[in-house]
Amino acid sequence: MPDRPLWRLTNQLLDDAMFPVFKLMAPGYGRRLARFRPPADLDLLMLWTVGAPQEVYVGPESPWRGCRVERISFQSACTTRCCENSRVWGQLITLERGAPWVVIVPGLGTGAFGRDSYDVFQSVHARAVLDAGMNVALIDLPYHKRRKRSGCTSGEGFFSPDLEETAGVFRQGAADIISLVKWVQQERKGPVALWGTSLGGSMAGLATAFLPTLSACVLMEPLDNPGDPLLYLKSTRDILRYVEEAGLDPTEIPGLLRHVAPSTYRPAIDKERVLFVTTLWDRIIRPECQERFWEAWGQPPRLTWEGGHITTAYNRRVVSEALAFLRGHLCEAE
């Protein structure tokens, strides 16, 4: 067993380095930040009306681990200021026709180290799903991978002083996930579950609040209110400066963005089919924020883990337990 204080410190140092490294990979980041706009009065109840997309492109790609791989693309049901976001992209990895599907929703910055890479979400999470005999769908979140802004790195701009855009992309991300889940249910058949991590956990949580046909959901170290980390992360000071210059007290941001926090709603499936994975040493999404989200959803099943934000996503024991939860509910639904 590792020395726990040293292991805890290692986890915290890795978490503290994440956003500074991300900003180093995006030179000129501060100059490209959008200026402040207050959030619009968005209607998230429209997510109930989102259906499977009508015109969908599905094209072959190189096989991976002996599985058929396809690129999928369709028009988003929502619009934002970023025109690159108007089209949704994702990947389908089919192990066996008729097998259950797990839609994996990645976290912030996915693809920053390579446009065609889903990073840990493919190399660890998707691989585990395939090894368990299930199919995988991956989705590019707004501002990520093929949806990133020209001249920017993947994920850049998702959070900005433009609170209207931030709220809009949260709604759009949830709508895109709902569209993909309904298309998979309609065209590929079989039960479907969601697995979202960090920012992807927030998107998956919002989608779960409007997807009663979902078989199960795992929310791993999920973000809830996007305004919370803006206040306590040192790396977001550039954003807060623009907010303050506009005459707004930054402490008001969580209240202004509450309507896109999944805890504002309730899961559309039984809470026993939702698993929270709470990281106890998390410096990016603080444990108390994860705790409030879990309590707001009625304290569904939960796995607590002594780890940081970065290391937990890679931990094979955590991944294995989350997968066992999903597999149990997907097998019941078959």
Rosetta silent file (secondary structure, phi, psi, omega in degrees, C-alpha in Angstrom):
SEQUENCE: MPDRPLWRLTNQLLDDAMFPVFKLMAPGYGRRLARFRPPADLDLLMLWTVGAPQEVYVGPESPWRGCRVERISFQSACTTRCCENSRVWGQLITLERGAPWVVIVPGLGTGAFGRDSYDVFQSVHARAVLDAGMNVALIDLPYHKRRKRSGCTSGEGFFSPDLEETAGVFRQGAADIISLVKWVQQERKGPVALWGTSLGGSMAGLATAFLPTLSACVLMEPLDNPGDPLLYLKSTRDILRYVEEAGLDPTEIPGLLRHVAPSTYRPAIDKERVLFVTTLWDRIIRPECQERFWEAWGQPPRLTWEGGHITTAYNRRVVSEALAFLRGHLCEAE
SCORE:     score description
SCORE:     0.000 S_00000001
   1 L     0.000  137.154  177.953    0.000    0.000    0.000 S_00000001
   2 L   -70.808  157.042  174.441    1.315    3.481   -0.798 S_00000001
   3 L   -65.119  118.610 -170.757    1.922    5.954    1.978 S_00000001
   4 H   -61.917  -45.203  178.344   -1.490    7.631    2.128 S_00000001
   5 H   -59.690  -40.552  179.365   -0.347   11.218    2.885 S_00000001
   6 H   -67.734  -41.077  179.153    2.172   11.035    0.043 S_00000001
   7 H   -65.054  -39.440  177.569   -0.385    9.453   -2.289 S_00000001
   8 H   -63.846  -44.210  178.743   -2.907   12.144   -1.396 S_00000001
   9 H   -61.503  -41.482  178.444   -0.353   14.890   -2.060 S_00000001
  10 H   -59.551  -44.599  178.277    0.495   13.318   -5.431 S_00000001
  11 H   -60.798  -43.142 -177.653   -3.191   13.331   -6.394 S_00000001
  12 H   -68.165  -38.492  178.380   -3.588   16.961   -5.365 S_00000001
  13 H   -65.056  -39.792  177.341   -0.492   18.085   -7.286 S_00000001
  14 H   -63.081  -43.882  178.389   -1.766   16.359  -10.425 S_00000001
  15 H   -63.037  -44.029 -177.943   -5.151   18.056  -10.079 S_00000001
  16 H   -64.199  -26.278 -177.657   -3.569   21.458   -9.445 S_00000001
  17 H   -84.409  -14.409 -170.286   -1.461   21.100  -12.592 S_00000001
  18 H   -59.792  -55.544 -175.066   -4.330   20.209  -14.931 S_00000001
  19 H   -73.379  -37.695  173.208   -5.625   23.655  -15.891 S_00000001
  20 H   -58.103  -40.092  177.015   -2.244   25.423  -15.935 S_00000001
  21 H   -65.428  -42.181  178.880   -1.021   22.745  -18.382 S_00000001
  22 H   -58.865  -41.954 -179.676   -4.199   23.129  -20.425 S_00000001
  23 H   -70.688  -32.948  176.248   -3.612   26.884  -20.670 S_00000001
  24 H   -64.660  -30.885  178.854    0.032   26.377  -21.654 S_00000001
  25 L   -76.591   -7.981 -177.843   -1.177   24.258  -24.549 S_00000001
  26 L  -125.509   67.356 -179.378   -3.351   27.166  -25.706 S_00000001
  27 L   -57.386  137.743 -176.217   -1.036   30.176  -26.073 S_00000001
  28 L    85.693    8.276 -178.054   -3.039   33.373  -26.373 S_00000001
  29 H   -52.447  -48.220 -176.683   -5.917   31.832  -24.394 S_00000001
  30 H   -61.775  -37.055 -179.618   -6.551   34.999  -22.365 S_00000001
  31 H   -70.692  -24.088 -177.279   -6.758   37.206  -25.453 S_00000001
  32 H   -91.092   -3.893 -179.520   -9.321   34.888  -27.057 S_00000001
  33 L   -62.262  134.521  176.003  -11.720   34.861  -24.114 S_00000001
  34 L   -68.359  152.964  178.561  -15.174   36.143  -25.026 S_00000001
  35 L   -79.303  164.550 -173.741  -16.375   39.213  -23.171 S_00000001
  36 L   -63.662  135.578  164.914  -18.987   39.087  -20.451 S_00000001
  37 E  -139.622  136.826  176.419  -22.647   38.515  -21.232 S_00000001
  38 L   -68.358  153.847 -179.632  -25.235   37.601  -18.596 S_00000001
  39 L   -67.757  142.684  177.243  -26.934   34.237  -19.110 S_00000001
  40 L   -78.271  165.900  178.387  -30.125   34.219  -21.140 S_00000001
  41 L   -83.092   78.242 -175.969  -33.364   32.779  -19.808 S_00000001
  42 L   -76.251  143.885  177.213  -32.875   29.390  -21.467 S_00000001
  43 L   -97.836  100.912  178.147  -35.697   26.859  -21.559 S_00000001
  44 H   -80.122  -13.956  177.979  -34.249   23.487  -20.609 S_00000001
  45 H   -65.984  -16.247  175.837  -37.686   21.890  -20.650 S_00000001
  46 H   -63.767  -17.075  178.557  -37.298   21.831  -24.447 S_00000001
  47 H   -62.797  -23.936  175.611  -34.984   18.862  -23.833 S_00000001
  48 H   -63.547  -26.176 -174.772  -38.141   16.768  -23.390 S_00000001
  49 H   -92.346   -6.750 -178.403  -38.901   17.370  -27.071 S_00000001
  50 L   -69.644  129.189 -179.992  -35.470   16.385  -28.430 S_00000001
  51 L  -118.483 -172.592  175.240  -35.717   13.245  -30.546 S_00000001
  52 L   -65.830  138.583  179.573  -33.445   11.074  -32.654 S_00000001
  53 L   -63.676  147.724 -176.013  -31.827   13.115  -35.454 S_00000001
  54 L   -84.634  -42.816 -178.686  -33.419   12.668  -38.887 S_00000001
  55 L  -110.207  109.173 -174.290  -30.382   13.032  -41.156 S_00000001
  56 E  -124.521  130.722  173.426  -27.414   11.092  -39.824 S_00000001
  57 E   -94.588  128.757  174.274  -24.074   10.397  -41.474 S_00000001
  58 E  -130.276  119.191 -177.653  -22.470    7.077  -40.525 S_00000001
  59 E  -132.481  151.301 -176.391  -19.183    6.179  -42.201 S_00000001
  60 E   -72.622  148.594  171.825  -16.563    3.447  -41.669 S_00000001
  61 E  -132.368  177.405 -178.525  -13.264    3.991  -39.889 S_00000001
  62 E   -64.357  137.516  178.208  -10.344    1.701  -39.093 S_00000001
  63 E   -59.036  154.897  178.656  -11.271   -1.214  -36.793 S_00000001
  64 E  -134.473  122.394 -179.881  -10.157   -1.007  -33.169 S_00000001
  65 L    54.183   37.848  177.267   -9.413   -4.073  -31.039 S_00000001
  66 L    78.372    7.495 -178.062  -11.172   -6.245  -33.587 S_00000001
  67 E  -105.667  152.763  174.621  -14.386   -4.198  -33.449 S_00000001
  68 E   -73.656  132.946 -179.387  -16.168   -2.318  -36.192 S_00000001
  69 E  -120.750  133.962  179.209  -15.677    1.436  -35.838 S_00000001
  70 E  -133.518  145.045  171.456  -17.894    4.075  -37.447 S_00000001
  71 E   -90.172  134.563  177.747  -17.948    7.852  -37.438 S_00000001
  72 E  -121.279  142.583 -179.868  -21.370    9.342  -36.732 S_00000001
  73 E  -150.375  141.781  178.070  -22.456   12.937  -37.369 S_00000001
  74 E  -157.837  165.999 -179.735  -25.731   14.855  -37.243 S_00000001
  75 E   -75.942  134.259  178.431  -27.112   18.366  -36.806 S_00000001
  76 L   -68.548  147.110  177.743  -27.417   19.558  -33.209 S_00000001
  77 L   -76.664  -11.357 -179.247  -30.916   20.280  -31.919 S_00000001
  78 L  -124.958  159.681  177.296  -29.583   23.511  -30.323 S_00000001
  79 L  -121.517  152.502  173.839  -27.544   26.447  -31.555 S_00000001
  80 L  -137.123 -178.547 -179.599  -24.838   28.577  -29.928 S_00000001
  81 L   -68.813  -24.236 -177.254  -22.603   31.436  -31.072 S_00000001
  82 L   -85.975  110.297 -175.485  -19.896   28.967  -32.125 S_00000001
  83 H   -65.828  -26.355  179.000  -20.782   27.753  -35.624 S_00000001
  84 H   -64.510  -20.664 -178.944  -18.437   24.752  -35.284 S_00000001
  85 H   -80.334  -10.210 -172.080  -20.793   23.411  -32.620 S_00000001
  86 H   -66.506  -21.244  178.631  -23.768   23.180  -34.943 S_00000001
  87 E  -114.365  134.228 -178.837  -22.812   19.677  -36.048 S_00000001
  88 E   -93.754  140.161  176.519  -22.372   16.797  -33.598 S_00000001
  89 E  -126.630  151.326  177.808  -19.647   14.194  -34.076 S_00000001
  90 E  -164.599 -173.931 -177.089  -19.069   10.887  -32.368 S_00000001
  91 E  -139.055  137.011  176.681  -17.845    7.358  -32.740 S_00000001
  92 E  -112.040  128.071  178.796  -19.600    3.985  -32.671 S_00000001
  93 E  -121.346  108.638 -173.127  -17.607    0.886  -31.686 S_00000001
  94 E  -103.916  117.034  174.637  -19.591   -2.287  -32.278 S_00000001
  95 L   -85.758  -43.048 -176.034  -18.483   -5.527  -30.676 S_00000001
  96 L  -154.772  131.451  176.792  -21.653   -7.462  -31.393 S_00000001
  97 L   -62.087  135.418  178.930  -24.970   -6.620  -33.034 S_00000001
  98 L    88.698  -10.081  178.495  -27.801   -6.614  -30.511 S_00000001
  99 L   -74.097  156.576  176.495  -25.505   -6.157  -27.505 S_00000001
 100 L   -60.972  158.968  179.824  -26.261   -3.351  -25.020 S_00000001
 101 E  -116.906  142.410  171.031  -24.739    0.074  -25.618 S_00000001
 102 E  -119.699  118.789  176.268  -22.867    2.385  -23.273 S_00000001
 103 E   -89.900  114.803 -178.135  -22.648    6.031  -24.372 S_00000001
 104 E   -95.531  124.852 -178.681  -19.426    7.463  -22.904 S_00000001
 105 E  -109.571  109.376 -174.439  -19.400   11.230  -22.345 S_00000001
 106 L   -72.100  174.750 -179.495  -15.821   12.542  -21.959 S_00000001
 107 L   -97.876 -175.986 -177.420  -14.551   15.367  -19.794 S_00000001
 108 L   -62.046  136.641  175.474  -13.162   18.838  -20.439 S_00000001
 109 L    84.344    1.887  178.233  -10.187   19.056  -22.801 S_00000001
 110 L   -58.770  132.310 -178.067  -10.666   15.639  -24.383 S_00000001
 111 L    92.920   -4.580 -179.366   -8.838   15.618  -27.698 S_00000001
 112 L   -66.121  -24.964 -179.676   -6.405   18.362  -26.685 S_00000001
 113 L   -96.769   10.814  179.919   -3.535   15.895  -27.099 S_00000001
 114 L   158.805  122.973 -172.082   -4.719   14.721  -30.524 S_00000001
 115 L   -58.977  -33.864 -176.106   -7.838   15.451  -32.528 S_00000001
 116 L   -92.237    7.502 -176.411   -8.616   11.790  -33.178 S_00000001
 117 L  -105.401  135.757  170.990   -8.027   10.701  -29.581 S_00000001
 118 L   -99.424   13.200  173.823  -10.630   10.279  -26.854 S_00000001
 119 L    55.322 -138.454 -176.308   -7.788    9.856  -24.354 S_00000001
 120 H   -60.210  -26.919 -174.825   -8.592    7.848  -21.210 S_00000001
 121 H   -70.780  -20.521  172.222  -12.261    7.582  -22.171 S_00000001
 122 H  -100.101  -46.896 -173.795  -11.369    5.255  -25.031 S_00000001
 123 H   -66.495  -29.479 -179.481   -8.142    3.667  -23.824 S_00000001
 124 H  -112.461  -58.427 -173.595   -9.561    2.722  -20.396 S_00000001
 125 H   -67.661  -52.603 -178.165  -13.343    3.191  -20.211 S_00000001
 126 H   -64.022  -39.265  178.800  -14.334    2.077  -23.714 S_00000001
 127 H   -60.471  -42.152  179.137  -11.901   -0.813  -23.615 S_00000001
 128 H   -64.605  -39.656  178.928  -13.440   -2.055  -20.353 S_00000001
 129 H   -62.551  -44.770  179.348  -16.955   -1.795  -21.825 S_00000001
 130 H   -64.403  -41.638  179.267  -15.948   -3.852  -24.873 S_00000001
 131 H   -63.138  -24.483  178.773  -14.202   -6.446  -22.696 S_00000001
 132 L   -87.386    3.739  175.383  -17.486   -6.779  -20.794 S_00000001
 133 L    87.326   22.005 -178.374  -19.315   -7.685  -24.024 S_00000001
 134 L  -122.496  157.541  178.746  -21.040   -4.351  -24.692 S_00000001
 135 E   -86.899  161.556 -174.260  -20.899   -1.804  -27.502 S_00000001
 136 E  -128.121  138.233  166.775  -19.601    1.752  -27.134 S_00000001
 137 E  -124.362  133.262  176.397  -20.648    5.169  -28.417 S_00000001
 138 E  -116.172  147.268 -176.694  -18.443    8.218  -27.800 S_00000001
 139 E  -130.170  140.248  173.558  -19.536   11.810  -28.357 S_00000001
 140 L   -83.474  120.957  175.783  -17.635   15.064  -28.968 S_00000001
 141 L   -72.314  160.021  173.994  -18.899   17.722  -26.564 S_00000001
 142 L   -51.497  144.013 -179.637  -19.378   21.306  -27.803 S_00000001
 143 L    69.864    7.887 -177.017  -16.056   23.154  -28.281 S_00000001
 144 L  -118.767  149.014  173.649  -14.223   19.791  -28.355 S_00000001
 145 H    51.592 -117.165 -178.566  -12.402   17.779  -31.014 S_00000001
 146 H   -71.589   -7.095 -178.510  -14.121   18.312  -34.384 S_00000001
 147 H  -106.177    8.149 -179.408  -16.305   20.984  -32.790 S_00000001
 148 L   -73.784  154.887  178.462  -13.482   23.188  -31.490 S_00000001
 149 L   -70.818  147.879  178.139  -13.162   26.772  -32.631 S_00000001
 150 L   -58.819  130.819  179.428  -10.673   27.555  -35.378 S_00000001
 151 L    82.398    2.283 -178.557   -7.270   28.411  -33.911 S_00000001
 152 L  -114.965  161.723  174.690   -8.174   27.048  -30.469 S_00000001
 153 L   -86.530  163.317 -177.738   -7.332   23.854  -28.644 S_00000001
 154 L   -62.005  127.025  179.687   -9.973   21.241  -27.854 S_00000001
 155 L    95.573  -18.591 -178.625  -12.205   22.382  -24.990 S_00000001
 156 L   -65.748  132.000  178.701  -11.068   26.001  -25.060 S_00000001
 157 L    96.856  -11.098  178.807  -13.959   28.429  -24.711 S_00000001
 158 L   -59.276  -44.686  173.547  -16.407   26.020  -23.075 S_00000001
 159 L  -105.661  130.624 -178.941  -16.088   28.141  -19.922 S_00000001
 160 L  -158.205  172.936  174.604  -15.762   31.868  -20.477 S_00000001
 161 L   -65.861  -14.447  177.383  -16.981   35.265  -19.203 S_00000001
 162 E   -79.701   85.391 -175.265  -19.779   34.905  -21.763 S_00000001
 163 H   -66.702  -25.995  175.932  -22.198   33.259  -19.337 S_00000001
 164 H   -64.999  -42.355  179.163  -24.920   33.174  -21.985 S_00000001
 165 H   -69.222  -41.188  178.658  -22.704   30.996  -24.179 S_00000001
 166 H   -57.658  -48.399  177.977  -21.624   28.828  -21.243 S_00000001
 167 H   -62.469  -39.467 -178.711  -25.254   28.120  -20.335 S_00000001
 168 H   -64.309  -38.837 -178.608  -26.084   27.547  -23.994 S_00000001
 169 H   -75.252  -26.346  173.457  -23.397   24.927  -24.520 S_00000001
 170 H   -64.568  -46.633  177.752  -24.501   23.057  -21.376 S_00000001
 171 H   -63.135  -43.094 -178.856  -28.006   22.823  -22.805 S_00000001
 172 H   -63.481  -42.699  178.829  -26.638   21.929  -26.224 S_00000001
 173 H   -59.307  -42.489  177.913  -24.372   19.209  -24.838 S_00000001
 174 H   -64.532  -42.594  179.680  -27.306   17.592  -23.042 S_00000001
 175 H   -62.282  -39.382 -179.755  -29.489   17.818  -26.170 S_00000001
 176 H   -65.537  -39.760  178.046  -26.763   16.174  -28.280 S_00000001
 177 H   -64.761  -44.216  178.314  -26.453   13.280  -25.836 S_00000001
 178 H   -59.234  -44.254  178.748  -30.229   12.788  -25.826 S_00000001
 179 H   -59.944  -45.456 -178.737  -30.251   12.764  -29.647 S_00000001
 180 H   -64.750  -45.008  179.293  -27.461   10.185  -29.783 S_00000001
 181 H   -59.507  -44.908 -177.923  -29.068    7.917  -27.171 S_00000001
 182 H   -68.590  -33.377  176.694  -32.422    7.974  -28.969 S_00000001
 183 H   -67.763  -43.701  178.398  -30.770    7.277  -32.326 S_00000001
 184 H   -61.504  -43.173  178.620  -28.868    4.295  -30.912 S_00000001
 185 H   -62.230  -38.107 -175.528  -32.061    2.966  -29.325 S_00000001
 186 H   -79.040  -43.200 -171.785  -33.944    3.387  -32.596 S_00000001
 187 H   -97.365  -33.020 -176.886  -31.355    2.238  -35.129 S_00000001
 188 H  -106.175   -6.974  176.102  -29.036   -0.156  -33.280 S_00000001
 189 L    62.069  179.534  179.146  -31.604   -1.528  -30.845 S_00000001
 190 L    79.711  159.267  179.796  -30.838   -2.885  -27.404 S_00000001
 191 L   -70.063  154.883 -177.145  -30.756   -1.056  -24.052 S_00000001
 192 E  -130.926  137.214  174.754  -28.556    2.031  -23.602 S_00000001
 193 E  -123.336  160.911  177.588  -26.732    3.423  -20.551 S_00000001
 194 E  -112.482  144.690  175.670  -24.774    6.646  -20.003 S_00000001
 195 E  -138.420  104.363 -177.691  -21.325    7.012  -18.451 S_00000001
 196 E  -117.253  141.652 -178.115  -20.161   10.602  -17.929 S_00000001
 197 E  -123.919  131.944  175.552  -17.011   11.844  -16.216 S_00000001
 198 L    60.113 -119.363  174.251  -16.309   15.317  -14.803 S_00000001
 199 H   -58.607  -38.188  176.068  -17.771   17.826  -17.303 S_00000001
 200 H   -63.016  -28.567  175.661  -19.179   14.782  -19.102 S_00000001
 201 H   -68.187  -35.600  175.981  -20.850   13.837  -15.817 S_00000001
 202 H   -66.090  -46.890  179.198  -22.651   17.166  -15.805 S_00000001
 203 H   -61.881  -44.228  179.308  -23.786   16.700  -19.417 S_00000001
 204 H   -65.323  -35.986  177.907  -24.841   13.098  -18.729 S_00000001
 205 H   -64.563  -45.443  177.295  -26.685   14.216  -15.594 S_00000001
 206 H   -60.408  -44.092  179.714  -28.667   16.840  -17.487 S_00000001
 207 H   -62.962  -39.113 -178.957  -29.506   14.285  -20.193 S_00000001
 208 H   -64.081  -27.728  178.179  -30.577   11.730  -17.580 S_00000001
 209 L   -69.713  -12.358 -176.985  -33.098   14.238  -16.216 S_00000001
 210 L  -130.399   20.422 -177.480  -34.893   14.092  -19.592 S_00000001
 211 L  -128.669   78.865 -178.784  -34.326   10.470  -20.702 S_00000001
 212 L   -68.156  -14.512 -179.727  -36.855    8.100  -19.107 S_00000001
 213 L   -87.964   -0.028 -179.924  -35.895    5.332  -21.581 S_00000001
 214 L   -70.163  141.788 -179.307  -32.328    5.151  -20.260 S_00000001
 215 L   -83.261  -35.870 -178.869  -31.367    1.857  -18.606 S_00000001
 216 E  -168.517  168.619 -179.356  -28.744    3.242  -16.205 S_00000001
 217 E  -151.310  136.268  171.054  -26.266    6.055  -15.661 S_00000001
 218 E  -113.677  126.530  176.456  -22.856    6.465  -14.028 S_00000001
 219 E  -113.548  101.482 -175.499  -21.813    9.975  -12.993 S_00000001
 220 E   -94.952  121.462 -177.193  -18.100    9.851  -12.202 S_00000001
 221 L    38.761   55.602 -169.535  -16.736   12.839  -10.222 S_00000001
 222 L   -77.127  141.297  166.675  -19.469   14.927  -11.885 S_00000001
 223 L   -73.843  142.515  174.671  -19.557   18.683  -12.191 S_00000001
 224 L  -110.778  -89.857 -179.192  -22.880   20.138  -11.110 S_00000001
 225 L   -81.839  119.049 -177.594  -23.126   23.936  -11.156 S_00000001
 226 L   -64.906  -14.187  178.384  -20.575   25.299  -13.671 S_00000001
 227 H   -76.868  -22.600 -176.018  -20.262   28.477  -11.607 S_00000001
 228 H   -63.775  -55.224 -178.942  -18.704   26.710   -8.610 S_00000001
 229 H   -65.319  -23.621  176.103  -15.257   25.853  -10.019 S_00000001
 230 H   -60.957  -30.018 -177.373  -15.052   29.296  -11.618 S_00000001
 231 H   -82.036  -36.744 -171.961  -14.944   30.715   -8.090 S_00000001
 232 H  -105.184  -12.856  177.410  -12.394   28.439   -6.428 S_00000001
 233 L   -82.543  128.846 -179.727   -9.978   27.416   -9.217 S_00000001
 234 H   -62.352  -31.763 -174.536   -6.978   29.727   -9.465 S_00000001
 235 H   -73.925   -5.136  179.827   -6.763   29.149  -13.221 S_00000001
 236 H   -99.573   12.116 -176.842  -10.152   30.812  -13.829 S_00000001
 237 H   -63.226  -30.962  176.495   -9.069   34.255  -12.627 S_00000001
 238 H   -58.923  -41.192 -179.623   -8.940   35.498  -16.235 S_00000001
 239 H   -67.405  -45.668 -177.639  -12.649   34.745  -16.519 S_00000001
 240 H   -63.983  -31.824 -179.796  -13.515   36.356  -13.196 S_00000001
 241 H   -61.925  -43.295  178.120  -11.639   39.536  -14.130 S_00000001
 242 H   -65.652  -36.648  178.394  -13.945   40.138  -17.098 S_00000001
 243 H   -64.169  -44.196  179.687  -16.969   39.417  -14.932 S_00000001
 244 H   -65.897  -39.279  179.140  -15.824   41.949  -12.323 S_00000001
 245 H   -63.620  -25.024  177.594  -15.070   44.559  -14.989 S_00000001
 246 L   -82.803   -1.314  176.110  -18.695   44.224  -16.125 S_00000001
 247 L    90.241   14.461 -179.450  -19.807   45.180  -12.608 S_00000001
 248 L  -105.173  136.347  173.677  -20.969   41.736  -11.462 S_00000001
 249 L   -71.603  120.141 -177.619  -19.966   40.153   -8.169 S_00000001
 250 H   -55.276  -27.307 -179.727  -18.410   36.780   -9.158 S_00000001
 251 H   -65.928  -11.969  177.125  -20.151   35.087   -6.226 S_00000001
 252 H   -82.163  -12.868 -173.863  -23.407   35.595   -8.145 S_00000001
 253 H   -59.120  -48.103  179.833  -22.277   33.334  -11.001 S_00000001
 254 H   -56.370  -38.171  178.233  -23.484   30.000   -9.509 S_00000001
 255 H   -66.295  -37.054 -179.985  -26.940   31.473   -8.988 S_00000001
 256 H   -70.219  -25.717 -178.077  -27.053   32.772  -12.557 S_00000001
 257 L  -104.157    9.665 -176.326  -26.070   29.331  -13.921 S_00000001
 258 H   -59.962  -30.217 -175.777  -28.239   27.264  -11.603 S_00000001
 259 H   -71.031  -11.326  174.702  -30.707   26.471  -14.413 S_00000001
 260 H  -108.984    8.009  173.995  -28.062   24.379  -16.219 S_00000001
 261 L   -83.475  125.434 -177.900  -26.955   22.508  -13.075 S_00000001
 262 H   -59.242  -24.939  179.714  -28.349   18.950  -13.202 S_00000001
 263 H   -66.478  -16.046  177.736  -29.123   19.068   -9.458 S_00000001
 264 H   -68.917  -20.733 -176.960  -31.872   21.601  -10.281 S_00000001
 265 L  -113.186 -173.156  177.555  -33.793   18.724  -11.886 S_00000001
 266 L  -127.858  149.619  179.680  -34.464   15.119  -10.961 S_00000001
 267 L   -62.651  141.176  179.222  -33.434   11.962  -12.808 S_00000001
 268 L   -82.043   -4.621  175.226  -36.085   10.703  -15.220 S_00000001
 269 L  -112.994  166.178  178.082  -35.149    7.124  -14.265 S_00000001
 270 L   -57.883  137.323 -175.654  -35.328    5.443  -10.869 S_00000001
 271 H   -63.113  -21.786  178.628  -32.520    6.760   -8.668 S_00000001
 272 H   -69.605  -12.193  177.744  -31.383    3.189   -7.969 S_00000001
 273 H   -99.547   12.833  176.307  -30.231    3.048  -11.582 S_00000001
 274 E  -116.592  127.720  177.378  -27.898    6.030  -11.100 S_00000001
 275 E  -113.827  126.198  172.201  -24.411    5.529   -9.640 S_00000001
 276 E   -96.414  137.482  170.594  -22.342    8.444   -8.329 S_00000001
 277 E  -113.955  109.823 -175.827  -18.566    8.085   -8.060 S_00000001
 278 E  -104.764  124.945  179.521  -17.329   10.698   -5.564 S_00000001
 279 E   -95.558  124.105 -169.581  -13.621   11.453   -5.320 S_00000001
 280 L   -80.946  -18.318 -178.973  -12.613   12.461   -1.806 S_00000001
 281 L  -113.026   21.125 -173.342   -9.378   14.317   -2.657 S_00000001
 282 L   -68.837  126.900  178.521  -10.667   16.096   -5.747 S_00000001
 283 L  -104.605   -6.899 -178.842   -9.248   19.614   -6.221 S_00000001
 284 L   -96.554  -49.260  171.893  -11.013   20.322   -9.525 S_00000001
 285 L  -118.436   99.065 -169.192  -14.592   19.437   -8.590 S_00000001
 286 L   -58.276  144.991 -178.715  -14.578   19.681   -4.829 S_00000001
 287 H   -54.561  -35.929 -179.140  -16.087   16.797   -2.835 S_00000001
 288 H   -66.828  -30.225  176.571  -18.634   19.092   -1.176 S_00000001
 289 H   -71.498  -41.376  176.409  -19.957   20.101   -4.613 S_00000001
 290 H   -64.264  -37.467  179.497  -20.260   16.452   -5.630 S_00000001
 291 H   -62.717  -44.046 -179.827  -21.956   15.751   -2.301 S_00000001
 292 H   -62.823  -39.724  177.796  -24.615   18.441   -2.853 S_00000001
 293 H   -61.439  -48.283 -179.339  -25.395   17.021   -6.292 S_00000001
 294 H   -60.755  -43.270  179.515  -25.753   13.499   -4.861 S_00000001
 295 H   -66.241  -38.610 -179.736  -28.022   14.702   -2.048 S_00000001
 296 H   -63.423  -28.350  179.111  -30.187   16.717   -4.461 S_00000001
 297 L   -92.008   14.763  173.309  -30.838   13.525   -6.436 S_00000001
 298 L    83.976   22.774  177.896  -32.042   11.679   -3.340 S_00000001
 299 L    55.596   62.061  175.344  -28.791    9.911   -2.394 S_00000001
 300 L   -70.215  179.252  177.720  -28.697    7.198   -5.080 S_00000001
 301 L   -51.631  144.258 -176.292  -26.067    4.420   -4.995 S_00000001
 302 E  -147.261  142.192  171.263  -22.586    5.833   -4.575 S_00000001
 303 E  -112.747  120.874  175.701  -18.962    4.760   -4.662 S_00000001
 304 E  -101.744  143.213 -171.159  -16.587    7.004   -2.707 S_00000001
 305 E  -139.342  133.109  175.809  -12.916    6.831   -3.584 S_00000001
 306 L   -80.619   87.066 -179.955   -9.712    8.104   -1.998 S_00000001
 307 L  -162.150  172.127  176.895   -8.272    9.656   -5.103 S_00000001
 308 L   -97.377 -179.222 -176.431   -7.953   12.857   -7.048 S_00000001
 309 H   -64.342  -42.566 -176.362   -9.776   14.015  -10.144 S_00000001
 310 H   -73.644  -50.467 -172.196   -7.105   12.816  -12.584 S_00000001
 311 H   -68.723  -30.062 -177.644   -6.147    9.475  -11.048 S_00000001
 312 H   -65.178  -39.776 -179.233   -9.712    8.274  -10.458 S_00000001
 313 H   -61.874  -26.810 -179.601  -10.597    8.386  -14.153 S_00000001
 314 H   -93.421  -11.513 -172.185   -7.669    6.022  -14.830 S_00000001
 315 L   -71.776  119.319 -173.765   -8.234    3.720  -11.857 S_00000001
 316 H   -71.606  -27.028  176.857   -9.178    0.282  -13.126 S_00000001
 317 H   -68.924  -43.833  177.831  -10.843   -0.787   -9.886 S_00000001
 318 H   -62.870  -45.390  178.742  -13.178    2.219   -9.985 S_00000001
 319 H   -59.589  -41.675 -179.597  -13.839    1.624  -13.690 S_00000001
 320 H   -63.648  -41.884  179.995  -14.555   -2.052  -12.979 S_00000001
 321 H   -69.297  -38.920  177.292  -17.083   -1.257  -10.233 S_00000001
 322 H   -64.533  -41.162 -179.309  -18.815    1.360  -12.348 S_00000001
 323 H   -66.286  -39.133  178.167  -18.990   -1.080  -15.245 S_00000001
 324 H   -61.641  -38.472  177.260  -20.436   -3.838  -13.057 S_00000001
 325 H   -61.955  -49.468 -179.399  -23.209   -1.442  -12.036 S_00000001
 326 H   -62.697  -45.338 -176.192  -24.029   -0.590  -15.648 S_00000001
 327 H   -61.721  -40.198  179.917  -23.832   -4.174  -16.819 S_00000001
 328 H   -59.642  -44.118 -178.855  -26.237   -5.361  -14.125 S_00000001
 329 H   -75.510  -33.236  177.718  -28.926   -2.879  -15.160 S_00000001
 330 H   -68.788  -37.584  177.990  -28.341   -3.373  -18.895 S_00000001
 331 H   -66.109  -35.995  176.346  -28.696   -7.143  -18.542 S_00000001
 332 H   -62.943  -33.642 -175.092  -31.980   -6.630  -16.695 S_00000001
 333 H   -80.583  -16.896 -177.023  -33.229   -4.476  -19.576 S_00000001
 334 L   -68.225    0.000    0.000  -32.403   -7.024  -22.321 S_00000001
